[in-house]
Amino acid sequence: MSTRTRVALGLSIGLALVVSIGPLLAPVPPLTDTVPPRQLADPDSRFIRVQGVDLHYKMAGQGEPVFVLLHGFGASLFSWHKVMPELARLGAVIAYDRPAFGLSERPLQWEGQNPYSPEAQVDQLFGLMDALGVQQAILVGNSAGGTVALRAALARPDRVQAIIAVDAAVYGTGGAPGFIRPLLRTPQLRHLGPLIVRRLIAAGDDLIRRAW
């Protein structure tokens, strides 16, 4: 083996080690000055365990039809605080924080199904309906919540009375491009995920203005 080949091989191995091990060595310091979600909840807030995750939800109205409100990415059930009283005139209304948002639990470790996956989002929706004794509902989805509503209707059309899509993010497969998804599921990216999200949150209003 020539010297040039040995050097190239050594550099390749070194680069592979940096890429595979380096991200895992990045420190993820614990958050400070945090408070339990229930301490931030409103008087009418409720919590329930569904699919192994504590969901924060609110209810208004009664009877049928039953409206289930699905907020968009980066939002929470607060998105519907002016809508709920109006819909409550027509029937029962349920709004909840989809996992990763609002006051619902955000597990960093899990066994089995990824609680943030599109499939899990649908299972959580129907799990919440089951827990609250709702057989069929009108799904009201905004942005990414509209995607969840459509996936739910395709999975269980017998349980979806109708869909109200509010500027729904309706596209072929949803989420990240297919060729990127395996990368996002690697231990390296899962380890760095909290750091990336914290930087996005720190951007705050500036990030929202850029998106707008």
Coordinates of N, CA and C in Angstrom, one line a residue:
M1 N 0.9 -1.2 0.0 CA 0.0 0.0 0.0 C 0.9 1.2 0.0
S2 N 0.6 2.2 -0.9 CA 1.4 3.4 -1.0 C 1.2 4.3 0.1
T3 N 2.1 5.2 0.3 CA 2.0 6.2 1.4 C 0.7 7.1 1.1
R4 N 0.5 7.5 -0.1 CA -0.7 8.3 -0.4 C -2.0 7.5 -0.1
T5 N -2.0 6.2 -0.4 CA -3.2 5.4 -0.1 C -3.4 5.3 1.4
R6 N -2.3 5.1 2.2 CA -2.4 5.0 3.6 C -2.9 6.3 4.2
V7 N -2.4 7.4 3.7 CA -2.9 8.7 4.2 C -4.3 9.0 3.9
A8 N -4.8 8.6 2.7 CA -6.2 8.8 2.3 C -7.1 7.9 3.2
L9 N -6.6 6.7 3.4 CA -7.4 5.8 4.2 C -7.5 6.3 5.7
G10 N -6.4 6.7 6.2 CA -6.4 7.3 7.6 C -7.3 8.5 7.7
L11 N -7.2 9.4 6.7 CA -8.1 10.5 6.8 C -9.6 10.1 6.7
S12 N -9.9 9.1 5.9 CA -11.3 8.7 5.7 C -11.8 8.1 7.0
I13 N -10.9 7.3 7.7 CA -11.3 6.6 8.9 C -11.5 7.7 10.0
G14 N -10.6 8.7 10.0 CA -10.7 9.8 11.0 C -12.0 10.6 10.8
L15 N -12.3 10.9 9.6 CA -13.5 11.6 9.3 C -14.7 10.9 9.7
A16 N -14.7 9.6 9.4 CA -15.9 8.7 9.8 C -16.1 8.7 11.3
L17 N -15.0 8.6 12.0 CA -15.1 8.6 13.5 C -15.6 10.0 14.0
V18 N -15.1 11.1 13.4 CA -15.6 12.4 13.8 C -17.1 12.5 13.6
V19 N -17.5 12.1 12.4 CA -19.0 12.2 12.0 C -19.8 11.3 12.9
S20 N -19.4 10.1 13.2 CA -20.2 9.2 13.9 C -20.2 9.3 15.4
I21 N -19.0 9.7 15.9 CA -18.8 9.8 17.4 C -18.9 11.2 17.9
G22 N -18.4 12.2 17.1 CA -18.4 13.6 17.5 C -19.7 14.1 18.0
P23 N -20.8 13.9 17.3 CA -22.1 14.5 17.8 C -22.5 13.9 19.1
L24 N -22.2 12.6 19.3 CA -22.6 11.9 20.6 C -21.8 12.5 21.8
L25 N -20.7 13.2 21.5 CA -19.9 13.7 22.6 C -20.3 15.1 23.0
A26 N -21.2 15.7 22.1 CA -21.6 17.1 22.4 C -22.4 17.2 23.7
P27 N -22.1 18.0 24.6 CA -22.8 18.1 25.9 C -24.2 18.6 25.7
V28 N -25.2 18.0 26.3 CA -26.6 18.6 26.3 C -26.9 18.9 27.7
P29 N -26.6 20.1 28.2 CA -26.9 20.5 29.6 C -28.3 20.4 29.9
P30 N -28.7 20.0 31.1 CA -30.1 20.0 31.5 C -30.6 21.5 31.6
L31 N -31.9 21.6 31.3 CA -32.5 22.9 31.4 C -32.7 23.3 32.8
T32 N -32.5 24.6 33.1 CA -32.6 25.1 34.4 C -33.9 26.0 34.5
D33 N -34.3 26.3 35.7 CA -35.5 27.1 36.0 C -36.7 26.7 35.3
T34 N -36.9 25.4 35.2 CA -38.1 24.8 34.6 C -39.2 24.6 35.7
V35 N -40.4 24.5 35.2 CA -41.5 24.2 36.2 C -42.4 23.1 35.6
P36 N -43.1 22.3 36.4 CA -43.9 21.3 35.8 C -45.0 21.9 35.0
P37 N -45.5 21.2 33.9 CA -46.5 21.7 33.0 C -47.8 22.0 33.8
R38 N -48.1 21.2 34.8 CA -49.4 21.5 35.5 C -49.4 22.8 36.2
Q39 N -48.2 23.3 36.6 CA -48.0 24.6 37.2 C -48.3 25.7 36.3
L40 N -48.2 25.5 35.0 CA -48.5 26.5 34.0 C -49.9 26.4 33.5
A41 N -50.6 25.4 33.9 CA -51.9 25.2 33.3 C -53.0 26.2 33.7
D42 N -54.0 26.4 32.9 CA -55.1 27.2 33.3 C -56.1 26.5 34.2
P43 N -57.0 27.2 34.8 CA -58.0 26.5 35.6 C -58.8 25.5 34.9
D44 N -59.1 25.7 33.6 CA -59.9 24.7 32.9 C -59.0 23.7 32.1
S45 N -57.7 23.7 32.4 CA -56.9 22.7 31.8 C -57.1 21.3 32.4
R46 N -56.9 20.3 31.5 CA -57.0 18.9 32.0 C -55.8 18.1 31.4
F47 N -55.5 17.0 32.1 CA -54.4 16.2 31.6 C -54.9 14.7 31.6
I48 N -54.4 14.0 30.6 CA -54.8 12.6 30.5 C -53.7 11.8 29.9
R49 N -53.5 10.6 30.3 CA -52.4 9.8 29.7 C -52.9 9.0 28.5
V50 N -52.3 9.2 27.3 CA -52.8 8.5 26.1 C -51.6 8.0 25.4
Q51 N -51.6 6.8 25.0 CA -50.5 6.2 24.3 C -49.1 6.4 25.0
G52 N -49.1 6.4 26.3 CA -47.9 6.5 27.1 C -47.4 8.0 27.2
V53 N -48.2 8.9 26.8 CA -47.8 10.4 26.8 C -48.9 11.1 27.6
D54 N -48.5 12.0 28.5 CA -49.5 12.9 29.2 C -49.9 14.1 28.2
L55 N -51.2 14.1 27.9 CA -51.7 15.1 27.0 C -52.4 16.2 27.8
H56 N -52.2 17.4 27.4 CA -52.9 18.6 28.0 C -54.0 18.9 27.0
Y57 N -55.2 19.0 27.6 CA -56.4 19.3 26.7 C -57.4 20.2 27.5
K58 N -58.3 20.7 26.7 CA -59.5 21.5 27.3 C -60.7 21.1 26.5
M59 N -61.8 21.3 27.2 CA -63.1 20.9 26.7 C -64.1 22.1 26.9
A60 N -65.1 22.2 26.0 CA -66.1 23.2 26.1 C -67.4 22.6 25.4
G61 N -68.5 23.2 25.8 CA -69.8 22.7 25.2 C -70.1 21.3 25.6
Q62 N -71.2 20.8 24.9 CA -71.6 19.4 25.2 C -72.5 18.9 24.1
G63 N -72.7 17.6 24.1 CA -73.6 17.0 23.1 C -72.9 16.7 21.8
E64 N -73.6 16.6 20.7 CA -73.1 16.4 19.4 C -73.5 17.5 18.5
P65 N -72.7 17.7 17.4 CA -71.5 17.0 17.1 C -70.3 17.3 18.0
V66 N -69.2 16.5 17.9 CA -68.0 16.7 18.7 C -66.9 17.2 17.8
F67 N -66.4 18.4 18.1 CA -65.3 18.9 17.3 C -64.0 18.7 18.1
V68 N -63.0 18.1 17.3 CA -61.6 18.0 17.9 C -60.7 18.9 17.1
L69 N -60.0 19.8 17.8 CA -59.2 20.8 17.2 C -57.7 20.4 17.2
L70 N -57.1 20.5 16.1 CA -55.7 20.1 15.9 C -54.9 21.3 15.5
H71 N -54.0 21.8 16.4 CA -53.2 23.0 16.1 C -52.1 22.6 15.1
G72 N -51.4 23.7 14.7 CA -50.3 23.5 13.7 C -48.9 23.4 14.4
F73 N -47.9 23.3 13.6 CA -46.5 23.2 14.1 C -46.1 24.4 14.9
G74 N -45.5 24.2 16.1 CA -45.0 25.3 16.9 C -46.1 26.0 17.6
A75 N -47.3 25.5 17.5 CA -48.5 26.2 18.2 C -48.9 25.4 19.4
S76 N -50.1 25.6 19.9 CA -50.7 24.9 21.0 C -52.2 25.0 20.9
L77 N -52.9 24.5 21.9 CA -54.4 24.6 21.9 C -54.8 26.1 22.1
F78 N -53.9 26.9 22.5 CA -54.2 28.4 22.6 C -54.6 28.9 21.3
S79 N -54.2 28.3 20.2 CA -54.6 28.8 18.9 C -56.1 28.9 18.7
W80 N -56.8 28.1 19.5 CA -58.2 28.0 19.3 C -59.0 28.7 20.4
H81 N -58.4 29.5 21.2 CA -59.1 30.1 22.4 C -60.2 31.0 22.0
K82 N -60.2 31.6 20.8 CA -61.4 32.4 20.4 C -62.4 31.5 19.6
V83 N -61.9 30.4 19.1 CA -62.8 29.5 18.3 C -63.6 28.6 19.1
M84 N -63.1 28.1 20.2 CA -63.8 27.2 21.1 C -65.1 27.6 21.6
P85 N -65.3 28.9 22.1 CA -66.6 29.3 22.5 C -67.6 29.3 21.4
E86 N -67.2 29.7 20.2 CA -68.2 29.7 19.1 C -68.6 28.3 18.7
L87 N -67.7 27.4 18.6 CA -68.0 26.0 18.3 C -68.8 25.4 19.4
A88 N -68.6 25.8 20.6 CA -69.3 25.2 21.8 C -70.8 25.5 21.7
R89 N -71.2 26.5 20.9 CA -72.6 26.7 20.7 C -73.3 25.6 19.9
L90 N -72.4 24.9 19.2 CA -73.0 23.9 18.3 C -72.9 22.5 18.8
G91 N -72.0 22.2 19.8 CA -71.7 20.9 20.3 C -70.6 20.9 21.3
A92 N -70.0 19.7 21.5 CA -68.8 19.6 22.3 C -67.5 19.9 21.6
V93 N -66.6 20.5 22.3 CA -65.3 20.9 21.6 C -64.2 20.4 22.5
I94 N -63.2 19.8 21.8 CA -62.0 19.3 22.5 C -60.8 19.8 21.7
A95 N -59.9 20.5 22.5 CA -58.6 20.9 21.9 C -57.5 20.4 22.8
Y96 N -56.4 19.9 22.1 CA -55.3 19.4 22.9 C -54.0 19.8 22.3
D97 N -53.0 19.8 23.2 CA -51.6 20.1 22.7 C -51.0 18.8 22.1
R98 N -50.7 18.8 20.8 CA -50.0 17.7 20.2 C -48.6 17.5 20.8
P99 N -48.2 16.3 21.1 CA -46.9 16.1 21.7 C -45.8 16.8 21.0
A100 N -44.9 17.4 21.8 CA -43.8 18.3 21.4 C -44.2 19.8 21.5
F101 N -45.5 20.0 21.8 CA -46.0 21.4 21.8 C -46.8 21.6 23.1
G102 N -46.9 22.9 23.5 CA -47.8 23.3 24.6 C -47.4 22.6 25.9
L103 N -48.3 22.2 26.6 CA -48.1 21.6 28.0 C -48.1 20.1 27.9
S104 N -48.3 19.5 26.8 CA -48.2 18.0 26.7 C -46.8 17.5 26.9
E105 N -46.7 16.3 27.4 CA -45.4 15.7 27.7 C -44.5 15.6 26.4
R106 N -43.2 15.8 26.6 CA -42.3 15.7 25.5 C -41.2 14.7 25.8
P107 N -41.4 13.4 25.7 CA -40.4 12.4 26.1 C -39.2 12.5 25.1
L108 N -38.0 12.4 25.7 CA -36.8 12.3 25.0 C -36.4 10.9 24.7
Q109 N -36.9 10.0 25.5 CA -36.6 8.5 25.3 C -37.9 7.8 25.2
W110 N -38.0 6.8 24.4 CA -39.2 6.0 24.3 C -38.9 4.6 23.8
E111 N -39.8 3.7 24.0 CA -39.7 2.3 23.5 C -40.8 2.1 22.5
G112 N -40.5 1.5 21.4 CA -41.5 1.2 20.4 C -41.7 2.4 19.5
Q113 N -43.0 2.8 19.3 CA -43.4 3.8 18.3 C -42.9 5.2 18.8
N114 N -42.3 5.9 17.8 CA -41.9 7.3 18.1 C -43.1 8.1 18.3
P115 N -43.3 8.8 19.5 CA -44.5 9.5 19.8 C -44.6 10.8 18.9
Y116 N -43.6 11.1 18.2 CA -43.7 12.3 17.3 C -43.9 12.0 15.8
S117 N -44.0 10.7 15.5 CA -44.2 10.3 14.1 C -45.6 10.6 13.7
P118 N -45.8 10.7 12.4 CA -47.2 10.9 11.8 C -48.1 9.8 12.3
E119 N -47.7 8.6 12.3 CA -48.5 7.5 12.7 C -49.0 7.6 14.2
A120 N -48.0 8.0 15.0 CA -48.3 8.2 16.5 C -49.3 9.3 16.7
Q121 N -49.2 10.4 15.9 CA -50.1 11.5 16.0 C -51.5 11.1 15.8
V122 N -51.7 10.2 14.8 CA -53.1 9.7 14.5 C -53.5 8.8 15.7
D123 N -52.6 7.9 16.1 CA -53.0 7.0 17.3 C -53.3 7.8 18.5
Q124 N -52.6 8.9 18.8 CA -52.9 9.7 19.9 C -54.3 10.4 19.8
L125 N -54.6 10.8 18.6 CA -55.9 11.5 18.4 C -57.0 10.5 18.7
F126 N -56.9 9.3 18.1 CA -58.0 8.3 18.4 C -57.9 7.8 19.8
G127 N -56.7 7.7 20.4 CA -56.6 7.3 21.8 C -57.3 8.3 22.7
L128 N -57.1 9.6 22.4 CA -57.8 10.6 23.2 C -59.3 10.5 23.1
M129 N -59.8 10.3 21.8 CA -61.2 10.2 21.6 C -61.7 9.0 22.4
D130 N -61.0 7.9 22.4 CA -61.4 6.7 23.1 C -61.5 7.0 24.6
A131 N -60.5 7.6 25.1 CA -60.5 7.9 26.6 C -61.6 8.8 27.0
L132 N -62.1 9.7 26.1 CA -63.1 10.6 26.4 C -64.5 10.1 26.0
G133 N -64.5 8.9 25.4 CA -65.8 8.3 25.0 C -66.4 8.9 23.8
V134 N -65.5 9.4 22.9 CA -66.0 10.0 21.6 C -65.8 8.9 20.5
Q135 N -66.9 8.5 19.9 CA -66.8 7.5 18.8 C -66.5 8.2 17.5
Q136 N -67.1 9.4 17.2 CA -66.9 10.0 15.9 C -66.8 11.5 16.2
A137 N -66.0 12.2 15.4 CA -65.8 13.6 15.6 C -65.6 14.3 14.3
I138 N -65.8 15.6 14.3 CA -65.5 16.5 13.2 C -64.1 17.1 13.6
L139 N -63.1 16.8 12.7 CA -61.7 17.2 12.9 C -61.5 18.6 12.3
V140 N -61.0 19.5 13.1 CA -60.7 20.8 12.6 C -59.2 21.0 12.7
G141 N -58.5 21.0 11.6 CA -57.0 21.1 11.6 C -56.4 22.3 10.9
N142 N -55.5 22.9 11.6 CA -54.8 24.1 11.1 C -53.4 23.7 10.8
S143 N -52.9 24.1 9.6 CA -51.5 23.8 9.2 C -51.2 22.3 9.3
A144 N -50.1 22.0 10.1 CA -49.8 20.6 10.3 C -50.9 19.8 11.0
G145 N -51.7 20.5 11.7 CA -52.9 19.8 12.3 C -53.8 19.3 11.2
G146 N -53.9 20.0 10.1 CA -54.7 19.6 9.0 C -54.2 18.3 8.4
T147 N -52.9 18.1 8.4 CA -52.3 16.9 7.9 C -52.7 15.7 8.8
V148 N -52.7 15.9 10.1 CA -53.1 14.9 11.1 C -54.5 14.5 10.8
A149 N -55.4 15.5 10.6 CA -56.8 15.3 10.4 C -57.0 14.4 9.1
L150 N -56.3 14.7 8.1 CA -56.4 14.0 6.8 C -55.9 12.5 7.0
R151 N -54.8 12.4 7.7 CA -54.3 11.0 7.9 C -55.2 10.2 8.7
A152 N -55.9 10.9 9.7 CA -56.8 10.2 10.6 C -58.0 9.7 9.8
A153 N -58.5 10.6 8.9 CA -59.6 10.2 8.1 C -59.3 9.1 7.1
L154 N -58.1 9.0 6.6 CA -57.7 7.9 5.7 C -57.6 6.6 6.5
A155 N -57.1 6.7 7.7 CA -56.9 5.5 8.6 C -58.2 5.0 9.1
R156 N -59.1 5.9 9.6 CA -60.3 5.4 10.2 C -61.5 6.3 9.7
P157 N -61.9 6.2 8.5 CA -63.0 7.0 8.0 C -64.3 6.9 8.8
D158 N -64.5 5.7 9.5 CA -65.7 5.5 10.2 C -65.7 6.4 11.5
R159 N -64.6 7.0 11.9 CA -64.5 7.7 13.1 C -64.5 9.3 12.8
V160 N -64.4 9.6 11.6 CA -64.3 11.0 11.2 C -65.6 11.5 10.5
Q161 N -66.4 12.3 11.2 CA -67.6 12.7 10.6 C -67.4 13.7 9.5
A162 N -66.4 14.6 9.6 CA -66.1 15.6 8.6 C -64.7 16.2 9.0
I163 N -64.2 16.9 8.0 CA -62.9 17.6 8.2 C -63.1 19.1 7.9
I164 N -62.6 20.0 8.8 CA -62.6 21.4 8.5 C -61.1 21.7 8.4
A165 N -60.6 22.0 7.2 CA -59.2 22.3 7.0 C -58.9 23.8 7.0
V166 N -58.2 24.3 8.0 CA -57.9 25.7 8.1 C -56.4 25.9 7.6
D167 N -56.2 26.4 6.4 CA -54.9 26.6 5.9 C -54.0 25.4 6.2
A168 N -54.6 24.2 5.8 CA -53.9 22.9 6.1 C -52.6 22.7 5.3
A169 N -51.7 22.1 5.9 CA -50.4 21.7 5.3 C -50.6 20.4 4.6
V170 N -51.3 20.4 3.4 CA -51.6 19.2 2.7 C -50.6 19.0 1.6
Y171 N -49.9 17.9 1.7 CA -48.9 17.6 0.7 C -48.7 16.1 0.7
G172 N -47.9 15.6 -0.3 CA -47.8 14.1 -0.5 C -47.5 13.3 0.7
T173 N -46.4 13.4 1.3 CA -46.0 12.5 2.4 C -45.9 13.3 3.7
G174 N -45.6 14.6 3.7 CA -45.5 15.3 4.9 C -44.2 15.2 5.6
G175 N -43.8 16.2 6.3 CA -42.5 16.1 7.1 C -41.3 16.3 6.2
A176 N -40.2 15.8 6.7 CA -38.9 15.9 5.9 C -38.9 15.1 4.7
P177 N -38.1 15.4 3.7 CA -38.0 14.6 2.5 C -37.6 13.2 2.8
G178 N -38.0 12.2 2.1 CA -37.8 10.8 2.4 C -36.3 10.5 2.5
F179 N -35.4 11.1 1.7 CA -34.0 10.7 1.8 C -33.3 11.3 3.1
I180 N -34.0 12.2 3.8 CA -33.4 12.8 5.0 C -33.9 12.0 6.2
R181 N -35.1 11.4 6.1 CA -35.6 10.8 7.3 C -34.7 9.8 8.0
P182 N -34.1 8.9 7.3 CA -33.2 7.9 8.0 C -32.1 8.6 8.8
L183 N -31.6 9.8 8.2 CA -30.6 10.5 9.0 C -31.1 11.1 10.3
L184 N -32.4 11.6 10.2 CA -33.0 12.2 11.4 C -33.2 11.1 12.5
R185 N -33.3 9.9 12.1 CA -33.5 8.8 13.1 C -32.2 8.2 13.7
T186 N -31.1 8.7 13.3 CA -29.8 8.2 13.8 C -29.6 8.7 15.2
P187 N -28.8 7.9 16.0 CA -28.5 8.3 17.4 C -27.9 9.7 17.5
Q188 N -27.1 10.0 16.4 CA -26.4 11.3 16.4 C -27.3 12.4 16.4
L189 N -28.3 12.4 15.5 CA -29.3 13.5 15.3 C -30.2 13.5 16.5
R190 N -30.6 12.3 17.0 CA -31.5 12.3 18.2 C -30.8 12.9 19.4
H191 N -29.5 12.7 19.5 CA -28.7 13.3 20.6 C -28.7 14.9 20.5
L192 N -28.5 15.3 19.2 CA -28.3 16.8 19.0 C -29.7 17.5 18.9
G193 N -30.7 16.7 18.8 CA -32.1 17.3 18.6 C -32.4 18.4 19.6
P194 N -32.3 18.1 20.9 CA -32.6 19.1 21.9 C -31.8 20.4 21.8
L195 N -30.5 20.3 21.4 CA -29.7 21.5 21.2 C -30.2 22.3 20.0
I196 N -30.6 21.6 18.9 CA -31.1 22.3 17.8 C -32.4 23.0 18.1
V197 N -33.3 22.3 18.8 CA -34.6 22.9 19.1 C -34.4 24.1 20.0
R198 N -33.5 24.0 21.0 CA -33.3 25.1 21.9 C -32.8 26.4 21.1
R199 N -32.0 26.2 20.1 CA -31.6 27.3 19.3 C -32.7 27.9 18.6
L200 N -33.6 27.1 18.0 CA -34.8 27.6 17.3 C -35.7 28.4 18.3
I201 N -35.9 27.9 19.5 CA -36.7 28.6 20.4 C -36.1 29.9 20.8
A202 N -34.8 29.9 21.0 CA -34.1 31.1 21.4 C -34.2 32.2 20.3
A203 N -34.4 31.8 19.1 CA -34.6 32.8 18.0 C -35.9 33.5 18.2
G204 N -36.9 32.9 18.8 CA -38.2 33.5 19.1 C -38.8 34.3 18.0
D205 N -39.1 35.6 18.3 CA -39.9 36.4 17.3 C -39.2 36.6 16.0
D206 N -37.9 36.6 16.0 CA -37.1 36.8 14.8 C -37.4 35.6 13.8
L207 N -37.4 34.4 14.4 CA -37.7 33.2 13.6 C -39.1 33.3 13.0
I208 N -40.1 33.7 13.7 CA -41.4 33.9 13.2 C -41.5 34.9 12.1
R209 N -40.8 36.0 12.3 CA -40.8 37.0 11.2 C -40.2 36.5 10.0
R210 N -39.1 35.7 10.1 CA -38.5 35.2 8.9 C -39.4 34.2 8.2
A211 N -40.1 33.4 9.0 CA -41.0 32.4 8.4 C -42.2 33.1 7.7
W212 N -42.6 34.2 8.2 CA -43.7 34.9 7.7 C -43.3 35.6 6.4

